[in-house]
Each structure stands twice: as structure tokens, then as C-alpha cells.
């Protein structure tokens, strides 16, 4: 099978591209073409030496986007195309005439299927209050929905499917389109080459992966419980804030609060780079003992993590076979329940963290379970569900 993967957004989901390549590349008879931006090219080029099938990675320019994509697809003649992220260039994709089935990832069901006037008006005013970007929200709420309807029709006409990240999202999307039109592909697959190098420093390392902002995660409640238990925790745990800082969404305030805890003796790592390369991200991630999900589950009244969109946090756990700490109300997939501890609120999280410190055997048991669970997401296992 010849598979073309397209990720040309300025800030794309390169981890998902990596996963798609590993899934279809697990069969040496397949052949892959990845079309991306120049930055994506630099990040993904190591795949050529890591995947057993024949793989081509090329980048396209923004000035002649449609022409470049069509030319490269025409030369490759794929059996399937996967569009990983589509947040702009809608008119360009409407004009493209694809020669085979086209599959589109739906990262947020709200953005593509819940487009009633009342919801769009709510999102317009909510976005305007948050950022003040009037023309941006005019486009996203009242212009782009028309383009998206054309693109959805184009996907189905090609014989393609809408792709979501887990079975719960598949059920939710099934309220808007027949289940036969939906595939499930995880955001990350197990990468056994990322060795577990949890540091034996006497500190238990809790990693929060992802960009630092106040909208998607609640850092301040976490910092409060750490400060309340500082005397007990400061020489027993460390916190790794593994993501770039989103200053527009309160990232600077998060770092300011983290610095206060650092001065009081708690070890906290953070990163000042605008973008953390995938290799460096994986290297730091491999040092963690736990992946901590301090998510704000309810984004707004029409959108929630685990229901209409998923968090990358569980797929980070899968990718490196690490146990997790997640909010109890998060709709966790069955495959990870034996390697995840759930907390009701941040007071409960404090008690769980102290229990992990006091009971070292618990960490060992959860780590073994995490390794076993990640095997369910090996690339070749996922591929069998798609072919």
C-alpha cells in the first residue's frame, strides 16, 4: 500500500505524523510519502533510518501550496491520503483534486461538526472576550464553517474517513456521521526505542508535557498543594514542565509562580525555548517516573477533554510506557486504567503524591503495568485495525 501523509500547518502535529509513519511503516511492503513544512522535514527526517518500509519525506512552500501538493501526489500515486491537521488553507484543499481516498483527522469534534448558529455565536463572543481578535473569530466562527462542510463532503465522496484518536471520540462523532465513516488512530504509538532512563536521584519525577498556558491546564492549584506540603515533598519529588511557554495565555505567570517554589527548595525544571525538538522532548520525557495531567477538563460549555476532543497526555504515557496521574472525571480509555491513578481534586492529588513517595512498591507496580499496556499500541498492532 502507498500512503501519503500531509501535515502542512505552520504548527503541526508532528508527533501524530511520526505515529502514522510508524504504523504504516511497520509493514515493509508499504511505501510512504510525507509532505510537510521545512521545520517538519527537519524533525521527521530521522524516520528514514528508523522505519523498515520505503519512505520519502518532502516539504512544500506556502506560496504555491496547491500546485506543490498536487505535483508530488501525482508523482507518488498513493492508495490513501491522511490529512493530519487542517486549521487554515481551507480553500486550497477544496480546490485540490485528490486521486484516491482522503482521510481527515478530526482533533476537535466541535470545530467540525457542532456548527449550529447558537454554538458559533457563543464561541465568537467567548473568543472575543478572551483575546479580542475580532477578525480572527469572524473567520473561524462564520466563514470557515462553510468551507468545512465542503471539505467533509469531499472526504466522504473520495471513499475516505474521518479519523479520531480513541473509541470514546468515535462514539461521540457517531452522533453526527455514521460510524462506518470513522476510523480510530492513536496520537502516539509505543516507541520501544525510547529507553526508560528514570533518574535514580532519590527524587520521584513528575512530568507535565505540553505548552504552558492557563487555559488548558491548572498549574496554580497544583503549585498550591505542593507549597502546602513543601516540607515533606521538597527533597522527595521534582516537577518537569516539559513544554514551551505560551506568554499570550499566561505562561509567564506560571513560570513566576514556579520560581517562587524553586526559591523555597522544590526542584522544578522548565524550558525557555519557543519550540522543543522531538528528540529533546523524548529524552527528557524518558527521565520521568509519572506523567501528570493537570488538565482543565471543561474548555467551555460546549467542549470538554475526553468527550469532544482528546488530550495528548494519555498518548504521551503510551509512547514512553509511563504510568499516569489524571483527573477522575477524565474519560480514560480501558487500556490504560491499570497504569493510571485518578484524583478527585487537588487535595486528593496531594494525598496520592505523598502515597507514591511513602510506598515505592506502588511506582514499580504501575511502571510494569504501563509497559504491558503500551504493547497494545505497538505500530503493527494498530495497523491491523486499519487494513
CSV table of C-alpha atoms in Angstrom, one decimal:
chain,number,residue,atom,x,y,z
A,1,UNK,CA,0.0,0.0,0.0
A,2,UNK,CA,1.2,3.5,-0.8
A,3,UNK,CA,0.2,6.1,1.8
A,4,UNK,CA,0.6,9.9,1.7
A,5,UNK,CA,0.7,11.8,5.0
A,6,UNK,CA,0.1,15.6,4.7
A,7,UNK,CA,1.0,18.0,7.6
A,8,UNK,CA,1.5,21.5,6.3
A,9,UNK,CA,0.1,23.6,9.1
A,10,UNK,CA,2.7,26.1,10.4
A,11,UNK,CA,2.4,24.5,13.9
A,12,UNK,CA,1.5,20.9,13.0
A,13,UNK,CA,1.0,17.7,15.0
A,14,UNK,CA,4.4,16.2,14.2
A,15,UNK,CA,4.1,13.5,16.9
A,16,UNK,CA,1.0,12.3,15.1
A,17,UNK,CA,2.8,12.3,11.8
A,18,UNK,CA,5.5,10.2,13.5
A,19,UNK,CA,2.9,7.7,14.8
A,20,UNK,CA,1.2,7.4,11.4
A,21,UNK,CA,4.5,6.8,9.7
A,22,UNK,CA,5.4,4.1,12.3
A,23,UNK,CA,2.0,2.4,12.0
A,24,UNK,CA,2.0,2.1,8.2
A,25,UNK,CA,5.8,1.7,8.1
A,26,UNK,CA,5.6,-1.4,10.3
A,27,UNK,CA,4.8,-3.3,7.1
A,28,UNK,CA,7.9,-3.3,4.9
A,29,UNK,CA,5.7,-3.8,1.8
A,30,UNK,CA,4.2,-0.4,2.3
A,31,UNK,CA,5.6,2.9,0.8
A,32,UNK,CA,5.2,6.3,2.4
A,33,UNK,CA,5.3,9.9,1.3
A,34,UNK,CA,5.2,12.6,4.0
A,35,UNK,CA,4.5,16.2,2.8
A,36,UNK,CA,5.3,18.8,5.4
A,37,UNK,CA,6.9,22.2,6.1
A,38,UNK,CA,10.6,22.7,6.2
A,39,UNK,CA,10.6,22.6,10.0
A,40,UNK,CA,8.6,19.3,9.9
A,41,UNK,CA,11.1,18.0,7.4
A,42,UNK,CA,13.9,18.6,9.8
A,43,UNK,CA,12.1,16.9,12.7
A,44,UNK,CA,10.9,13.9,10.7
A,45,UNK,CA,13.9,13.0,8.6
A,46,UNK,CA,15.3,10.6,11.2
A,47,UNK,CA,12.3,8.3,10.4
A,48,UNK,CA,14.0,7.3,7.2
A,49,UNK,CA,16.5,5.3,9.3
A,50,UNK,CA,14.0,4.0,11.8
A,51,UNK,CA,11.2,2.6,9.7
A,52,UNK,CA,11.5,-0.7,7.8
A,53,UNK,CA,9.5,0.4,4.7
A,54,UNK,CA,10.4,2.8,1.9
A,55,UNK,CA,9.7,6.4,3.0
A,56,UNK,CA,10.0,9.7,1.2
A,57,UNK,CA,9.9,13.0,3.1
A,58,UNK,CA,9.5,16.3,1.3
A,59,UNK,CA,8.4,19.8,2.1
A,60,UNK,CA,6.2,22.2,0.3
A,61,UNK,CA,6.2,26.0,0.2
A,62,UNK,CA,3.3,28.2,1.2
A,63,UNK,CA,3.5,30.4,-2.0
A,64,UNK,CA,2.5,27.6,-4.4
A,65,UNK,CA,0.9,25.2,-2.0
A,66,UNK,CA,-1.8,23.7,-4.2
A,67,UNK,CA,0.5,23.1,-7.1
A,68,UNK,CA,3.3,21.6,-5.0
A,69,UNK,CA,1.0,19.1,-3.3
A,70,UNK,CA,-0.8,18.0,-6.5
A,71,UNK,CA,2.5,17.6,-8.3
A,72,UNK,CA,4.1,15.5,-5.6
A,73,UNK,CA,0.9,13.3,-5.1
A,74,UNK,CA,0.6,12.8,-8.8
A,75,UNK,CA,4.2,11.5,-9.0
A,76,UNK,CA,3.7,9.2,-6.0
A,77,UNK,CA,0.2,7.9,-6.9
A,78,UNK,CA,-0.9,6.9,-3.4
A,79,UNK,CA,-3.7,4.5,-2.4
A,80,UNK,CA,-4.6,6.6,0.7
A,81,UNK,CA,-4.0,10.1,1.9
A,82,UNK,CA,-4.1,11.2,5.5
A,83,UNK,CA,-4.5,15.0,6.3
A,84,UNK,CA,-3.2,15.3,9.8
A,85,UNK,CA,-4.2,18.9,10.7
A,86,UNK,CA,-6.4,21.4,8.8
A,87,UNK,CA,-6.8,24.7,10.6
A,88,UNK,CA,-6.4,27.0,7.6
A,89,UNK,CA,-5.8,26.7,3.8
A,90,UNK,CA,-9.4,25.5,3.5
A,91,UNK,CA,-10.0,27.0,0.0
A,92,UNK,CA,-6.7,25.4,-1.2
A,93,UNK,CA,-7.8,22.0,0.0
A,94,UNK,CA,-11.3,22.5,-1.5
A,95,UNK,CA,-9.6,23.1,-4.9
A,96,UNK,CA,-7.3,20.1,-4.7
A,97,UNK,CA,-8.5,17.1,-6.8
A,98,UNK,CA,-7.2,14.1,-4.9
A,99,UNK,CA,-6.8,10.8,-7.0
A,100,UNK,CA,-7.7,8.4,-4.1
A,101,UNK,CA,-9.4,8.2,-0.8
A,102,UNK,CA,-8.7,11.1,1.6
A,103,UNK,CA,-8.8,10.6,5.4
A,104,UNK,CA,-9.1,13.7,7.6
A,105,UNK,CA,-8.1,13.8,11.3
A,106,UNK,CA,-10.8,15.5,13.5
A,107,UNK,CA,-8.9,16.9,16.5
A,108,UNK,CA,-11.9,18.7,17.9
A,109,UNK,CA,-15.5,17.5,17.0
A,110,UNK,CA,-16.8,20.9,18.0
A,111,UNK,CA,-14.8,22.6,15.3
A,112,UNK,CA,-16.0,20.4,12.5
A,113,UNK,CA,-19.4,19.0,13.4
A,114,UNK,CA,-21.1,21.2,16.1
A,115,UNK,CA,-21.6,24.2,13.9
A,116,UNK,CA,-25.1,25.3,14.8
A,117,UNK,CA,-25.7,29.1,14.9
A,118,UNK,CA,-26.1,29.2,18.7
A,119,UNK,CA,-22.8,27.4,19.3
A,120,UNK,CA,-20.9,29.5,16.8
A,121,UNK,CA,-22.3,32.8,18.3
A,122,UNK,CA,-21.3,31.6,21.8
A,123,UNK,CA,-17.8,30.7,20.6
A,124,UNK,CA,-17.4,34.1,18.8
A,125,UNK,CA,-18.2,36.1,21.9
A,126,UNK,CA,-16.2,33.8,24.2
A,127,UNK,CA,-13.2,34.0,22.0
A,128,UNK,CA,-13.5,37.8,21.6
A,129,UNK,CA,-13.6,38.2,25.4
A,130,UNK,CA,-10.5,36.0,25.8
A,131,UNK,CA,-8.2,37.5,23.1
A,132,UNK,CA,-10.0,40.5,21.4
A,133,UNK,CA,-9.2,39.1,17.9
A,134,UNK,CA,-12.3,40.3,16.2
A,135,UNK,CA,-11.4,39.4,12.6
A,136,UNK,CA,-9.9,36.0,13.6
A,137,UNK,CA,-13.2,34.9,15.2
A,138,UNK,CA,-15.3,36.3,12.4
A,139,UNK,CA,-13.4,33.9,10.1
A,140,UNK,CA,-13.4,30.9,12.4
A,141,UNK,CA,-17.0,31.2,13.5
A,142,UNK,CA,-18.8,32.5,10.4
A,143,UNK,CA,-16.6,31.8,7.3
A,144,UNK,CA,-14.7,28.6,7.9
A,145,UNK,CA,-17.7,26.5,8.8
A,146,UNK,CA,-18.9,26.8,5.2
A,147,UNK,CA,-15.6,25.7,3.9
A,148,UNK,CA,-15.5,22.8,6.4
A,149,UNK,CA,-18.9,21.5,5.1
A,150,UNK,CA,-17.4,21.3,1.6
A,151,UNK,CA,-14.3,19.5,2.8
A,152,UNK,CA,-16.3,16.9,4.8
A,153,UNK,CA,-18.3,16.2,1.7
A,154,UNK,CA,-15.1,15.8,-0.3
A,155,UNK,CA,-13.7,13.3,2.2
A,156,UNK,CA,-16.7,11.1,2.0
A,157,UNK,CA,-17.0,11.4,-1.7
A,158,UNK,CA,-13.5,10.1,-2.0
A,159,UNK,CA,-14.3,7.0,0.0
A,160,UNK,CA,-12.3,8.3,2.9
A,161,UNK,CA,-13.0,8.5,6.6
A,162,UNK,CA,-12.9,10.9,9.5
A,163,UNK,CA,-10.2,9.9,12.0
A,164,UNK,CA,-10.3,10.4,15.7
A,165,UNK,CA,-7.9,9.4,18.5
A,166,UNK,CA,-9.9,7.0,20.6
A,167,UNK,CA,-13.1,4.9,20.8
A,168,UNK,CA,-15.0,7.4,23.0
A,169,UNK,CA,-14.5,10.2,20.5
A,170,UNK,CA,-15.6,7.7,17.8
A,171,UNK,CA,-18.9,7.2,19.7
A,172,UNK,CA,-19.3,11.0,20.1
A,173,UNK,CA,-18.6,11.7,16.4
A,174,UNK,CA,-21.1,8.9,15.6
A,175,UNK,CA,-23.8,11.2,16.7
A,176,UNK,CA,-23.1,13.4,13.6
A,177,UNK,CA,-22.0,10.9,11.0
A,178,UNK,CA,-22.4,7.1,10.5
A,179,UNK,CA,-19.9,5.0,12.4
A,180,UNK,CA,-18.7,3.4,9.2
A,181,UNK,CA,-17.3,6.8,8.2
A,182,UNK,CA,-14.9,6.9,11.3
A,183,UNK,CA,-11.5,5.3,12.0
A,184,UNK,CA,-9.5,5.4,15.2
A,185,UNK,CA,-5.8,6.1,15.1
A,186,UNK,CA,-3.9,6.9,18.4
A,187,UNK,CA,-2.0,10.2,18.6
A,188,UNK,CA,1.1,8.2,19.7
A,189,UNK,CA,2.2,4.6,19.5
A,190,UNK,CA,4.6,2.8,21.7
A,191,UNK,CA,8.2,3.6,20.8
A,192,UNK,CA,10.3,0.9,22.5
A,193,UNK,CA,13.5,2.7,21.3
A,194,UNK,CA,12.9,5.4,23.8
A,195,UNK,CA,14.5,3.7,26.8
A,196,UNK,CA,13.3,4.3,30.3
A,197,UNK,CA,16.0,6.3,31.9
A,198,UNK,CA,14.2,7.4,35.1
A,199,UNK,CA,16.9,9.0,37.2
A,200,UNK,CA,17.9,7.3,40.4
A,201,UNK,CA,18.4,10.5,42.3
A,202,UNK,CA,16.1,9.7,45.2
A,203,UNK,CA,13.6,12.1,43.7
A,204,UNK,CA,10.4,11.0,42.0
A,205,UNK,CA,10.0,12.9,38.8
A,206,UNK,CA,6.5,14.1,37.7
A,207,UNK,CA,6.4,15.4,34.2
A,208,UNK,CA,3.7,17.6,32.7
A,209,UNK,CA,4.1,17.5,28.9
A,210,UNK,CA,2.8,20.3,26.7
A,211,UNK,CA,2.8,24.0,26.2
A,212,UNK,CA,2.5,26.1,29.4
A,213,UNK,CA,-0.8,28.1,29.4
A,214,UNK,CA,-3.6,28.8,31.8
A,215,UNK,CA,-6.4,27.7,29.5
A,216,UNK,CA,-5.7,24.0,29.1
A,217,UNK,CA,-4.1,23.2,32.4
A,218,UNK,CA,-4.4,24.3,36.0
A,219,UNK,CA,-0.9,24.9,37.2
A,220,UNK,CA,-1.8,27.2,40.1
A,221,UNK,CA,-3.9,24.6,42.0
A,222,UNK,CA,-1.0,22.2,41.6
A,223,UNK,CA,1.5,24.7,42.9
A,224,UNK,CA,-0.8,25.4,45.9
A,225,UNK,CA,-0.8,21.8,47.1
A,226,UNK,CA,3.0,21.5,46.5
A,227,UNK,CA,3.6,24.6,48.7
A,228,UNK,CA,1.2,23.3,51.4
A,229,UNK,CA,3.2,20.1,51.6
A,230,UNK,CA,6.6,21.6,50.8
A,231,UNK,CA,8.5,20.4,53.9
A,232,UNK,CA,7.5,16.8,53.1
A,233,UNK,CA,8.0,16.9,49.3
A,234,UNK,CA,10.9,19.2,48.5
A,235,UNK,CA,13.6,16.6,48.9
A,236,UNK,CA,11.5,13.7,47.6
A,237,UNK,CA,9.9,14.9,44.3
A,238,UNK,CA,10.7,17.1,41.3
A,239,UNK,CA,8.5,18.6,38.7
A,240,UNK,CA,9.3,18.8,35.0
A,241,UNK,CA,7.3,21.4,33.0
A,242,UNK,CA,8.1,19.9,29.6
A,243,UNK,CA,6.8,22.4,27.1
A,244,UNK,CA,7.4,25.9,25.6
A,245,UNK,CA,5.9,28.9,27.3
A,246,UNK,CA,2.8,30.5,25.8
A,247,UNK,CA,3.1,34.1,27.1
A,248,UNK,CA,-0.1,35.2,25.4
A,249,UNK,CA,-2.1,32.7,27.6
A,250,UNK,CA,-0.5,33.2,31.0
A,251,UNK,CA,2.7,31.1,30.6
A,252,UNK,CA,4.8,33.9,32.1
A,253,UNK,CA,2.7,33.8,35.3
A,254,UNK,CA,3.1,30.1,35.6
A,255,UNK,CA,6.9,30.4,35.5
A,256,UNK,CA,6.8,33.3,38.0
A,257,UNK,CA,4.9,31.0,40.5
A,258,UNK,CA,7.2,28.1,39.7
A,259,UNK,CA,10.2,30.3,40.6
A,260,UNK,CA,8.7,31.1,44.0
A,261,UNK,CA,8.6,27.3,44.7
A,262,UNK,CA,12.1,26.8,43.4
A,263,UNK,CA,13.5,29.5,45.8
A,264,UNK,CA,11.8,27.6,48.6
A,265,UNK,CA,13.7,24.4,47.7
A,266,UNK,CA,11.4,22.5,45.4
A,267,UNK,CA,13.1,21.2,42.2
A,268,UNK,CA,11.2,22.4,39.1
A,269,UNK,CA,12.5,22.2,35.6
A,270,UNK,CA,11.2,24.4,32.8
A,271,UNK,CA,12.3,25.4,29.3
A,272,UNK,CA,12.6,28.8,27.7
A,273,UNK,CA,12.8,27.6,24.0
A,274,UNK,CA,9.9,28.6,21.7
A,275,UNK,CA,9.9,25.0,20.4
A,276,UNK,CA,11.3,21.8,22.0
A,277,UNK,CA,12.5,19.4,19.2
A,278,UNK,CA,11.0,15.9,19.3
A,279,UNK,CA,14.3,14.2,20.1
A,280,UNK,CA,15.0,16.5,23.1
A,281,UNK,CA,11.3,16.2,24.2
A,282,UNK,CA,11.6,12.4,24.2
A,283,UNK,CA,15.0,12.5,26.0
A,284,UNK,CA,13.5,14.5,28.9
A,285,UNK,CA,10.3,12.5,28.9
A,286,UNK,CA,12.2,9.3,29.3
A,287,UNK,CA,13.6,10.6,32.7
A,288,UNK,CA,10.1,10.8,34.2
A,289,UNK,CA,8.5,8.4,36.7
A,290,UNK,CA,5.0,9.7,36.2
A,291,UNK,CA,3.1,11.7,33.6
A,292,UNK,CA,0.9,14.2,35.4
A,293,UNK,CA,-2.3,15.5,33.8
A,294,UNK,CA,-3.4,18.7,35.5
A,295,UNK,CA,-6.0,19.4,32.7
A,296,UNK,CA,-8.9,21.8,32.8
A,297,UNK,CA,-11.4,19.2,31.5
A,298,UNK,CA,-14.1,21.8,30.6
A,299,UNK,CA,-12.8,24.1,27.9
A,300,UNK,CA,-16.1,25.9,27.6
A,301,UNK,CA,-19.7,24.8,27.9
A,302,UNK,CA,-19.7,23.1,24.5
A,303,UNK,CA,-16.3,21.5,24.7
A,304,UNK,CA,-14.6,19.1,27.1
A,305,UNK,CA,-11.4,17.0,27.0
A,306,UNK,CA,-12.2,13.3,26.7
A,307,UNK,CA,-15.6,13.9,25.1
A,308,UNK,CA,-15.3,16.2,22.1
A,309,UNK,CA,-11.5,16.2,21.9
A,310,UNK,CA,-8.7,14.3,23.5
A,311,UNK,CA,-5.6,15.4,25.4
A,312,UNK,CA,-2.2,14.3,24.2
A,313,UNK,CA,-1.4,13.4,27.8
A,314,UNK,CA,-2.5,9.7,27.6
A,315,UNK,CA,-0.7,9.2,24.3
A,316,UNK,CA,2.5,10.5,25.9
A,317,UNK,CA,2.0,7.8,28.5
A,318,UNK,CA,1.6,5.2,25.7
A,319,UNK,CA,4.6,6.5,23.7
A,320,UNK,CA,7.1,6.0,26.5
A,321,UNK,CA,5.3,3.4,28.7
A,322,UNK,CA,4.9,5.6,31.8
A,323,UNK,CA,2.2,5.5,34.5
A,324,UNK,CA,-0.1,8.5,34.8
A,325,UNK,CA,-1.9,10.7,37.2
A,326,UNK,CA,-5.2,12.1,35.8
A,327,UNK,CA,-8.4,13.7,36.9
A,328,UNK,CA,-11.1,11.3,37.9
A,329,UNK,CA,-13.7,12.8,35.5
A,330,UNK,CA,-11.5,12.3,32.5
A,331,UNK,CA,-12.9,9.6,30.2
A,332,UNK,CA,-9.9,7.3,30.3
A,333,UNK,CA,-9.6,4.5,27.8
A,334,UNK,CA,-9.8,1.0,29.2
A,335,UNK,CA,-6.3,0.1,28.0
A,336,UNK,CA,-4.6,2.5,30.5
A,337,UNK,CA,-6.7,2.0,33.6
A,338,UNK,CA,-4.3,-0.4,35.3
A,339,UNK,CA,-1.4,2.0,35.0
A,340,UNK,CA,-3.2,5.2,36.0
A,341,UNK,CA,-4.1,6.8,39.3
A,342,UNK,CA,-7.1,9.1,39.3
A,343,UNK,CA,-7.6,12.1,41.6
A,344,UNK,CA,-10.9,13.7,42.6
A,345,UNK,CA,-9.5,17.1,43.3
A,346,UNK,CA,-6.1,18.7,44.1
A,347,UNK,CA,-6.4,17.9,47.7
A,348,UNK,CA,-6.8,14.2,46.7
A,349,UNK,CA,-3.8,14.6,44.3
A,350,UNK,CA,-1.6,15.8,47.2
A,351,UNK,CA,-2.5,12.6,49.2
A,352,UNK,CA,-1.8,10.4,46.1
A,353,UNK,CA,1.6,12.0,45.6
A,354,UNK,CA,2.5,11.5,49.3
A,355,UNK,CA,1.4,7.9,49.0
A,356,UNK,CA,3.7,7.4,46.0
A,357,UNK,CA,6.6,8.8,48.0
A,358,UNK,CA,5.8,6.5,51.0
A,359,UNK,CA,5.1,3.4,49.0
A,360,UNK,CA,7.9,2.8,46.5
A,361,UNK,CA,6.4,-0.6,45.5
A,362,UNK,CA,3.4,1.3,44.0
A,363,UNK,CA,5.6,3.0,41.5
A,364,UNK,CA,7.2,-0.3,40.5
A,365,UNK,CA,3.8,-2.0,40.0
A,366,UNK,CA,2.4,0.9,37.9
A,367,UNK,CA,5.5,1.0,35.8
A,368,UNK,CA,5.2,-2.7,35.0
A,369,UNK,CA,1.5,-2.2,34.1
A,370,UNK,CA,2.4,0.8,31.9
A,371,UNK,CA,4.9,-1.3,29.9
A,372,UNK,CA,2.3,-4.0,29.4
A,373,UNK,CA,-0.4,-1.6,28.4
A,374,UNK,CA,1.8,0.2,25.8
A,375,UNK,CA,2.3,-3.1,24.0
A,376,UNK,CA,-1.3,-2.8,22.9
A,377,UNK,CA,-0.3,0.3,21.0
A,378,UNK,CA,2.7,-1.1,19.0
A,379,UNK,CA,2.6,0.1,15.4
A,380,UNK,CA,2.0,-3.3,13.9
A,381,UNK,CA,-1.0,-3.9,16.3
A,382,UNK,CA,-2.6,-0.7,15.3
A,383,UNK,CA,-2.0,-1.3,11.6
A,384,UNK,CA,-4.2,-4.5,11.8
A,385,UNK,CA,-7.2,-2.4,12.8
A,386,UNK,CA,-6.8,-0.2,9.7
A,387,UNK,CA,-6.1,-2.7,6.9
